[in-house]
PDB file of C-alpha atoms in Angstrom:
ATOM      1  CA  UNK A1268       0.046   0.065  -0.097  1.00 60.00           C
ATOM      2  CA  UNK A1269       1.264   3.207  -1.374  1.00 73.00           C
ATOM      3  CA  UNK A1270       2.764   6.189   2.077  1.00 91.00           C
ATOM      4  CA  UNK A1271       1.385   9.465   1.851  1.00 96.00           C
ATOM      5  CA  UNK A1272       3.251  11.503  -1.299  1.00 97.00           C
ATOM      6  CA  UNK A1273       4.626  15.053  -1.087  1.00 97.00           C
ATOM      7  CA  UNK A1274       6.208  16.850  -4.152  1.00 97.00           C
ATOM      8  CA  UNK A1275       9.076  18.093  -4.213  1.00 97.00           C
ATOM      9  CA  UNK A1276      11.282  17.016  -1.876  1.00 96.00           C
ATOM     10  CA  UNK A1277      13.736  20.492  -1.366  1.00 97.00           C
ATOM     11  CA  UNK A1278      12.732  23.713  -2.891  1.00 97.00           C
ATOM     12  CA  UNK A1279      15.114  26.932  -2.577  1.00 98.00           C
ATOM     13  CA  UNK A1280      12.866  30.113  -3.733  1.00 98.00           C
ATOM     14  CA  UNK A1281      13.763  33.605  -3.572  1.00 98.00           C
ATOM     15  CA  UNK A1282      11.781  36.062  -0.894  1.00 98.00           C
ATOM     16  CA  UNK A1283       8.231  37.856  -2.367  1.00 98.00           C
ATOM     17  CA  UNK A1284       8.044  35.041  -5.385  1.00 98.00           C
ATOM     18  CA  UNK A1285       5.156  32.030  -4.727  1.00 98.00           C
ATOM     19  CA  UNK A1286       4.992  28.385  -4.397  1.00 98.00           C
ATOM     20  CA  UNK A1287       2.842  25.200  -4.163  1.00 98.00           C
ATOM     21  CA  UNK A1288       3.461  21.768  -2.265  1.00 98.00           C
ATOM     22  CA  UNK A1289       1.841  19.001  -3.235  1.00 98.00           C
ATOM     23  CA  UNK A1290       0.968  16.013  -0.975  1.00 98.00           C
ATOM     24  CA  UNK A1291      -1.156  12.947  -2.323  1.00 97.00           C
ATOM     25  CA  UNK A1292      -2.850  11.093   0.397  1.00 96.00           C
ATOM     26  CA  UNK A1293      -3.207   6.922   1.295  1.00 94.00           C
ATOM     27  CA  UNK A1294      -5.655   5.602  -1.345  1.00 92.00           C
ATOM     28  CA  UNK A1295      -9.138   5.709  -0.259  1.00 88.00           C
ATOM     29  CA  UNK A1296      -8.157   8.307   2.736  1.00 89.00           C
ATOM     30  CA  UNK A1297     -10.194  11.536   1.932  1.00 88.00           C
ATOM     31  CA  UNK A1298      -8.440  14.338   4.868  1.00 90.00           C
ATOM     32  CA  UNK A1299      -5.654  15.510   4.630  1.00 94.00           C
ATOM     33  CA  UNK A1300      -4.004  18.072   7.156  1.00 94.00           C
ATOM     34  CA  UNK A1301      -0.330  20.362   6.910  1.00 97.00           C
ATOM     35  CA  UNK A1302       1.610  20.821   9.364  1.00 97.00           C
ATOM     36  CA  UNK A1303       4.304  23.761   9.322  1.00 97.00           C
ATOM     37  CA  UNK A1304       8.114  22.634  10.809  1.00 97.00           C
ATOM     38  CA  UNK A1305      10.923  24.845  12.769  1.00 96.00           C
ATOM     39  CA  UNK A1306      13.563  25.084  14.534  1.00 92.00           C
ATOM     40  CA  UNK A1307      11.020  28.102  16.869  1.00 90.00           C
ATOM     41  CA  UNK A1308       7.939  27.180  16.378  1.00 93.00           C
ATOM     42  CA  UNK A1309       8.382  23.142  16.782  1.00 94.00           C
ATOM     43  CA  UNK A1310       4.790  21.779  14.604  1.00 96.00           C
ATOM     44  CA  UNK A1311       2.449  23.702  13.812  1.00 95.00           C
ATOM     45  CA  UNK A1312      -1.436  22.874  12.169  1.00 94.00           C
ATOM     46  CA  UNK A1313      -2.240  25.070   8.593  1.00 96.00           C
ATOM     47  CA  UNK A1314      -4.995  23.376   7.292  1.00 93.00           C
ATOM     48  CA  UNK A1315      -7.368  19.960   6.510  1.00 92.00           C
ATOM     49  CA  UNK A1316      -9.534  19.251   3.737  1.00 93.00           C
ATOM     50  CA  UNK A1317     -12.599  16.893   3.626  1.00 90.00           C
ATOM     51  CA  UNK A1318     -13.994  15.676   0.258  1.00 89.00           C
ATOM     52  CA  UNK A1319     -12.467  19.101  -1.176  1.00 93.00           C
ATOM     53  CA  UNK A1320     -13.416  21.471   1.862  1.00 92.00           C
ATOM     54  CA  UNK A1321     -11.274  22.935   4.454  1.00 92.00           C
ATOM     55  CA  UNK A1322     -12.899  21.532   7.769  1.00 87.00           C
ATOM     56  CA  UNK A1323     -10.346  23.247  10.165  1.00 86.00           C
ATOM     57  CA  UNK A1324      -7.983  26.605   9.524  1.00 89.00           C
ATOM     58  CA  UNK A1325      -4.596  26.894  12.066  1.00 91.00           C
ATOM     59  CA  UNK A1326      -3.574  30.822  12.902  1.00 92.00           C
ATOM     60  CA  UNK A1327      -1.247  31.231   9.568  1.00 96.00           C
ATOM     61  CA  UNK A1328      -1.595  34.280   7.330  1.00 97.00           C
ATOM     62  CA  UNK A1329      -3.845  34.628   4.651  1.00 96.00           C
ATOM     63  CA  UNK A1330      -0.525  33.492   2.452  1.00 98.00           C
ATOM     64  CA  UNK A1331      -1.422  30.233   2.747  1.00 98.00           C
ATOM     65  CA  UNK A1332      -3.933  28.324   1.074  1.00 97.00           C
ATOM     66  CA  UNK A1333      -5.004  25.654  -0.228  1.00 97.00           C
ATOM     67  CA  UNK A1334      -7.765  23.303  -2.093  1.00 97.00           C
ATOM     68  CA  UNK A1335      -8.421  19.671  -2.213  1.00 97.00           C
ATOM     69  CA  UNK A1336      -9.334  17.514  -5.537  1.00 97.00           C
ATOM     70  CA  UNK A1337     -12.018  15.263  -5.703  1.00 96.00           C
ATOM     71  CA  UNK A1338      -9.079  13.313  -5.747  1.00 94.00           C
ATOM     72  CA  UNK A1339      -8.831  13.985  -2.550  1.00 94.00           C
ATOM     73  CA  UNK A1340      -5.293  15.169  -3.834  1.00 97.00           C
ATOM     74  CA  UNK A1341      -4.039  18.305  -1.878  1.00 98.00           C
ATOM     75  CA  UNK A1342      -2.221  21.605  -2.931  1.00 98.00           C
ATOM     76  CA  UNK A1343      -1.078  23.987  -0.574  1.00 98.00           C
ATOM     77  CA  UNK A1344       0.331  27.606  -1.517  1.00 98.00           C
ATOM     78  CA  UNK A1345       1.768  30.305   0.045  1.00 98.00           C
ATOM     79  CA  UNK A1346       2.546  33.669  -1.337  1.00 96.00           C
ATOM     80  CA  UNK A1347       4.665  36.404  -0.866  1.00 97.00           C
ATOM     81  CA  UNK A1348       7.764  34.681   0.539  1.00 98.00           C
ATOM     82  CA  UNK A1349       8.670  35.497   3.783  1.00 98.00           C
ATOM     83  CA  UNK A1350      12.839  34.767   5.177  1.00 97.00           C
ATOM     84  CA  UNK A1351      10.405  33.113   7.985  1.00 97.00           C
ATOM     85  CA  UNK A1352       8.232  30.531   5.830  1.00 98.00           C
ATOM     86  CA  UNK A1353      11.793  28.546   5.649  1.00 98.00           C
ATOM     87  CA  UNK A1354      10.503  25.073   7.029  1.00 97.00           C
ATOM     88  CA  UNK A1355       9.789  21.646   6.483  1.00 97.00           C
ATOM     89  CA  UNK A1356       6.217  20.956   5.287  1.00 98.00           C
ATOM     90  CA  UNK A1357       4.208  18.090   6.497  1.00 97.00           C
ATOM     91  CA  UNK A1358       0.971  16.655   5.264  1.00 96.00           C
ATOM     92  CA  UNK A1359      -0.996  13.766   7.062  1.00 94.00           C
ATOM     93  CA  UNK A1360      -3.252  11.670   5.110  1.00 92.00           C
ATOM     94  CA  UNK A1361      -6.270  10.089   7.103  1.00 86.00           C
ATOM     95  CA  UNK A1362      -9.569   8.119   7.222  1.00 77.00           C
ATOM     96  CA  UNK A1363     -11.647   9.656   8.927  1.00 66.00           C
ATOM     97  CA  UNK A1364     -14.950   8.106   9.757  1.00 59.00           C
ATOM     98  CA  UNK A1365     -14.219   5.966  13.084  1.00 56.00           C
ATOM     99  CA  UNK A1366     -12.594   7.195  16.559  1.00 58.00           C
ATOM    100  CA  UNK A1367      -9.155   5.375  15.914  1.00 56.00           C
ATOM    101  CA  UNK A1368      -8.032   6.950  13.088  1.00 69.00           C
ATOM    102  CA  UNK A1369      -4.451   8.339  12.654  1.00 80.00           C
ATOM    103  CA  UNK A1370      -2.757  10.772  10.632  1.00 87.00           C
ATOM    104  CA  UNK A1371      -0.199   9.212   8.502  1.00 91.00           C
ATOM    105  CA  UNK A1372       2.276  11.319   7.783  1.00 95.00           C
ATOM    106  CA  UNK A1373       4.532  12.037   4.190  1.00 96.00           C
ATOM    107  CA  UNK A1374       8.258  12.618   3.595  1.00 95.00           C
ATOM    108  CA  UNK A1375       7.733  16.568   3.954  1.00 96.00           C
ATOM    109  CA  UNK A1376       9.110  18.961   2.031  1.00 97.00           C
ATOM    110  CA  UNK A1377      11.434  21.116   2.977  1.00 97.00           C
ATOM    111  CA  UNK A1378      11.658  24.925   1.802  1.00 98.00           C
ATOM    112  CA  UNK A1379      13.889  27.561   2.479  1.00 98.00           C
ATOM    113  CA  UNK A1380      13.786  31.320   1.085  1.00 98.00           C
ATOM    114  CA  UNK A1381      15.908  32.752   0.292  1.00 97.00           C
TER     115      UNK A1381
ATOM    116  CA  UNK B 345      -6.331  26.963  23.129  1.00 79.00           C
ATOM    117  CA  UNK B 346      -5.302  23.757  23.499  1.00 85.00           C
ATOM    118  CA  UNK B 347      -1.426  23.469  24.821  1.00 90.00           C
ATOM    119  CA  UNK B 348       0.319  20.743  25.162  1.00 94.00           C
ATOM    120  CA  UNK B 349       3.581  20.030  27.395  1.00 95.00           C
ATOM    121  CA  UNK B 350       6.527  18.143  27.139  1.00 97.00           C
ATOM    122  CA  UNK B 351       9.705  17.384  29.095  1.00 96.00           C
ATOM    123  CA  UNK B 352      11.957  17.129  29.077  1.00 96.00           C
ATOM    124  CA  UNK B 353      12.489  19.139  26.028  1.00 95.00           C
ATOM    125  CA  UNK B 354      16.616  16.760  26.699  1.00 95.00           C
ATOM    126  CA  UNK B 355      17.248  13.629  27.448  1.00 93.00           C
ATOM    127  CA  UNK B 356      20.465  12.135  27.487  1.00 94.00           C
ATOM    128  CA  UNK B 357      20.108   8.367  28.432  1.00 91.00           C
ATOM    129  CA  UNK B 358      22.745   5.454  29.237  1.00 94.00           C
ATOM    130  CA  UNK B 359      21.767   2.173  27.027  1.00 95.00           C
ATOM    131  CA  UNK B 360      19.770  -0.194  29.308  1.00 95.00           C
ATOM    132  CA  UNK B 361      18.294   2.459  31.742  1.00 95.00           C
ATOM    133  CA  UNK B 362      14.469   3.331  32.048  1.00 96.00           C
ATOM    134  CA  UNK B 363      12.830   7.018  31.878  1.00 94.00           C
ATOM    135  CA  UNK B 364       9.716   8.547  30.785  1.00 96.00           C
ATOM    136  CA  UNK B 365       8.949  11.139  29.241  1.00 97.00           C
ATOM    137  CA  UNK B 366       5.359  13.298  30.507  1.00 98.00           C
ATOM    138  CA  UNK B 367       3.130  15.313  28.250  1.00 97.00           C
ATOM    139  CA  UNK B 368       0.718  17.483  29.340  1.00 96.00           C
ATOM    140  CA  UNK B 369      -2.142  19.286  27.725  1.00 93.00           C
ATOM    141  CA  UNK B 370      -3.966  22.064  28.849  1.00 91.00           C
ATOM    142  CA  UNK B 371      -8.208  21.526  27.382  1.00 82.00           C
ATOM    143  CA  UNK B 372     -10.295  18.400  27.454  1.00 77.00           C
ATOM    144  CA  UNK B 373      -9.284  15.084  25.067  1.00 73.00           C
ATOM    145  CA  UNK B 374      -9.958  11.933  24.535  1.00 67.00           C
ATOM    146  CA  UNK B 375      -7.326  11.708  21.487  1.00 82.00           C
ATOM    147  CA  UNK B 376      -3.635  11.584  22.085  1.00 90.00           C
ATOM    148  CA  UNK B 377      -1.561  10.385  20.103  1.00 93.00           C
ATOM    149  CA  UNK B 378       2.785   9.809  19.724  1.00 96.00           C
ATOM    150  CA  UNK B 379       5.192   9.909  17.002  1.00 97.00           C
ATOM    151  CA  UNK B 380       9.066   9.683  16.373  1.00 97.00           C
ATOM    152  CA  UNK B 381      11.663  11.811  14.080  1.00 97.00           C
ATOM    153  CA  UNK B 382      14.322  10.916  13.297  1.00 95.00           C
ATOM    154  CA  UNK B 383      16.897  13.651  12.003  1.00 91.00           C
ATOM    155  CA  UNK B 384      15.527  15.099   9.135  1.00 86.00           C
ATOM    156  CA  UNK B 385      13.087  12.691   8.681  1.00 90.00           C
ATOM    157  CA  UNK B 386       8.812  12.449   8.927  1.00 92.00           C
ATOM    158  CA  UNK B 387       6.736  11.568  11.658  1.00 95.00           C
ATOM    159  CA  UNK B 388       6.530   7.796  12.399  1.00 94.00           C
ATOM    160  CA  UNK B 389       2.977   6.620  14.183  1.00 93.00           C
ATOM    161  CA  UNK B 390       3.671   5.293  17.565  1.00 96.00           C
ATOM    162  CA  UNK B 391       0.448   4.668  19.461  1.00 94.00           C
ATOM    163  CA  UNK B 392      -2.559   5.854  19.693  1.00 90.00           C
ATOM    164  CA  UNK B 393      -4.892   6.914  22.810  1.00 90.00           C
ATOM    165  CA  UNK B 394      -8.561   6.611  22.764  1.00 83.00           C
ATOM    166  CA  UNK B 395      -9.551   6.140  26.410  1.00 79.00           C
ATOM    167  CA  UNK B 396      -9.246   7.208  29.492  1.00 81.00           C
ATOM    168  CA  UNK B 397      -6.276   4.411  30.911  1.00 84.00           C
ATOM    169  CA  UNK B 398      -5.623   3.406  28.319  1.00 88.00           C
ATOM    170  CA  UNK B 399      -2.229   2.193  27.547  1.00 92.00           C
ATOM    171  CA  UNK B 400      -0.298   0.809  24.849  1.00 94.00           C
ATOM    172  CA  UNK B 401       3.229  -1.143  24.525  1.00 96.00           C
ATOM    173  CA  UNK B 402       4.784  -1.943  21.355  1.00 95.00           C
ATOM    174  CA  UNK B 403       8.984  -3.104  22.259  1.00 96.00           C
ATOM    175  CA  UNK B 404      10.261  -1.261  25.147  1.00 96.00           C
ATOM    176  CA  UNK B 405       8.130   1.521  24.727  1.00 97.00           C
ATOM    177  CA  UNK B 406       5.042   2.139  26.661  1.00 98.00           C
ATOM    178  CA  UNK B 407       2.611   4.714  26.513  1.00 97.00           C
ATOM    179  CA  UNK B 408      -0.424   5.522  28.856  1.00 96.00           C
ATOM    180  CA  UNK B 409      -3.392   8.221  29.306  1.00 93.00           C
ATOM    181  CA  UNK B 410      -5.012   9.590  32.317  1.00 92.00           C
ATOM    182  CA  UNK B 411      -8.097  12.046  30.409  1.00 88.00           C
ATOM    183  CA  UNK B 412      -8.425  13.443  34.263  1.00 90.00           C
ATOM    184  CA  UNK B 413      -5.717  14.425  34.871  1.00 92.00           C
ATOM    185  CA  UNK B 414      -4.638  15.006  31.421  1.00 92.00           C
ATOM    186  CA  UNK B 415      -1.658  13.399  31.098  1.00 94.00           C
ATOM    187  CA  UNK B 416       0.127  10.973  29.077  1.00 96.00           C
ATOM    188  CA  UNK B 417       3.518   8.479  29.280  1.00 97.00           C
ATOM    189  CA  UNK B 418       5.530   7.138  27.089  1.00 98.00           C
ATOM    190  CA  UNK B 419       7.656   4.640  29.131  1.00 98.00           C
ATOM    191  CA  UNK B 420      11.523   3.800  28.085  1.00 96.00           C
ATOM    192  CA  UNK B 421      12.748   0.051  29.530  1.00 96.00           C
ATOM    193  CA  UNK B 422      15.932  -0.502  28.930  1.00 93.00           C
ATOM    194  CA  UNK B 423      17.297   1.902  26.698  1.00 93.00           C
ATOM    195  CA  UNK B 424      19.117   0.913  23.177  1.00 94.00           C
ATOM    196  CA  UNK B 425      20.785   2.897  20.615  1.00 94.00           C
ATOM    197  CA  UNK B 426      18.269   2.652  17.730  1.00 95.00           C
ATOM    198  CA  UNK B 427      15.462   4.276  20.210  1.00 96.00           C
ATOM    199  CA  UNK B 428      17.360   7.675  19.647  1.00 96.00           C
ATOM    200  CA  UNK B 429      14.774  10.261  18.056  1.00 97.00           C
ATOM    201  CA  UNK B 430      12.373  13.039  18.658  1.00 97.00           C
ATOM    202  CA  UNK B 431       9.659  12.071  20.441  1.00 98.00           C
ATOM    203  CA  UNK B 432       6.080  14.446  20.143  1.00 97.00           C
ATOM    204  CA  UNK B 433       2.868  13.521  21.375  1.00 97.00           C
ATOM    205  CA  UNK B 434       0.084  15.105  20.156  1.00 94.00           C
ATOM    206  CA  UNK B 435      -3.625  15.606  21.012  1.00 90.00           C
ATOM    207  CA  UNK B 436      -6.641  15.591  18.708  1.00 82.00           C
ATOM    208  CA  UNK B 437      -8.768  19.214  19.179  1.00 70.00           C
ATOM    209  CA  UNK B 438     -11.499  18.478  16.451  1.00 63.00           C
ATOM    210  CA  UNK B 439     -14.145  17.099  16.855  1.00 58.00           C
ATOM    211  CA  UNK B 440     -13.591  13.957  14.983  1.00 53.00           C
ATOM    212  CA  UNK B 441     -11.078  12.037  13.765  1.00 48.00           C
ATOM    213  CA  UNK B 442      -7.679  13.432  14.205  1.00 49.00           C
ATOM    214  CA  UNK B 443      -7.381  16.199  11.617  1.00 73.00           C
ATOM    215  CA  UNK B 444      -6.365  19.046  13.438  1.00 82.00           C
ATOM    216  CA  UNK B 445      -3.604  17.972  16.125  1.00 88.00           C
ATOM    217  CA  UNK B 446      -1.337  20.201  18.269  1.00 91.00           C
ATOM    218  CA  UNK B 447       1.836  19.152  18.646  1.00 95.00           C
ATOM    219  CA  UNK B 448       3.759  19.144  22.170  1.00 96.00           C
ATOM    220  CA  UNK B 449       7.410  20.910  22.201  1.00 95.00           C
ATOM    221  CA  UNK B 450       9.100  17.048  21.523  1.00 96.00           C
ATOM    222  CA  UNK B 451      12.053  15.312  23.644  1.00 97.00           C
ATOM    223  CA  UNK B 452      15.219  14.678  21.765  1.00 96.00           C
ATOM    224  CA  UNK B 453      16.023  11.392  23.394  1.00 96.00           C
ATOM    225  CA  UNK B 454      20.087  10.134  22.894  1.00 96.00           C
ATOM    226  CA  UNK B 455      21.118   7.100  24.053  1.00 95.00           C
ATOM    227  CA  UNK B 456      24.414   6.619  25.143  1.00 92.00           C
ATOM    228  CA  UNK B 457      26.262   2.801  24.910  1.00 86.00           C
TER     229      UNK B 457
END
């Protein structure tokens, strides 16, 4: 069974540019969540999508956005990049509907803003 | 706002010793998760704890949950070098499933031969 796939694995962008990250969840999973991991702030929740709808949103500025497609694949976009956006971005795939669900994480996309 | 606190932040232990990592959280929740992260890697799910008094064990790791005390522990028995990693607890703050996890700060565990 294939795991969660995130692309690309590494990105280097310049301040002011925008970036799009992709996440393909485990087959059959309909929920995709995004997290940002930095040394200073740790792991922080960005947003969660289920059946193409955003259900939860963290405390990030509007420059961070996302969407989910009908095949459950999700993308997140960061516009007008700032140096502080440098981080490991992780997506998690969950099969909701049962109490004993667990989130499976992808390998992450490491974004460096210069 | 849900807060999740882990301690200690750093832990060096000798092989063969036992130790416990603590995870406190601030609001009512009956879903708590433990993850492991190796340097430069993603998060690996270790335990899913879904009810008060839940206890799960896998190898040298055992996790427990006390929802009344809002406390979870991760106990390491007879540590071995392979357990060196950063361990995170996470609490689900959404209404169902675990689609919105609030993570603790992490405990960086180093096992010394």
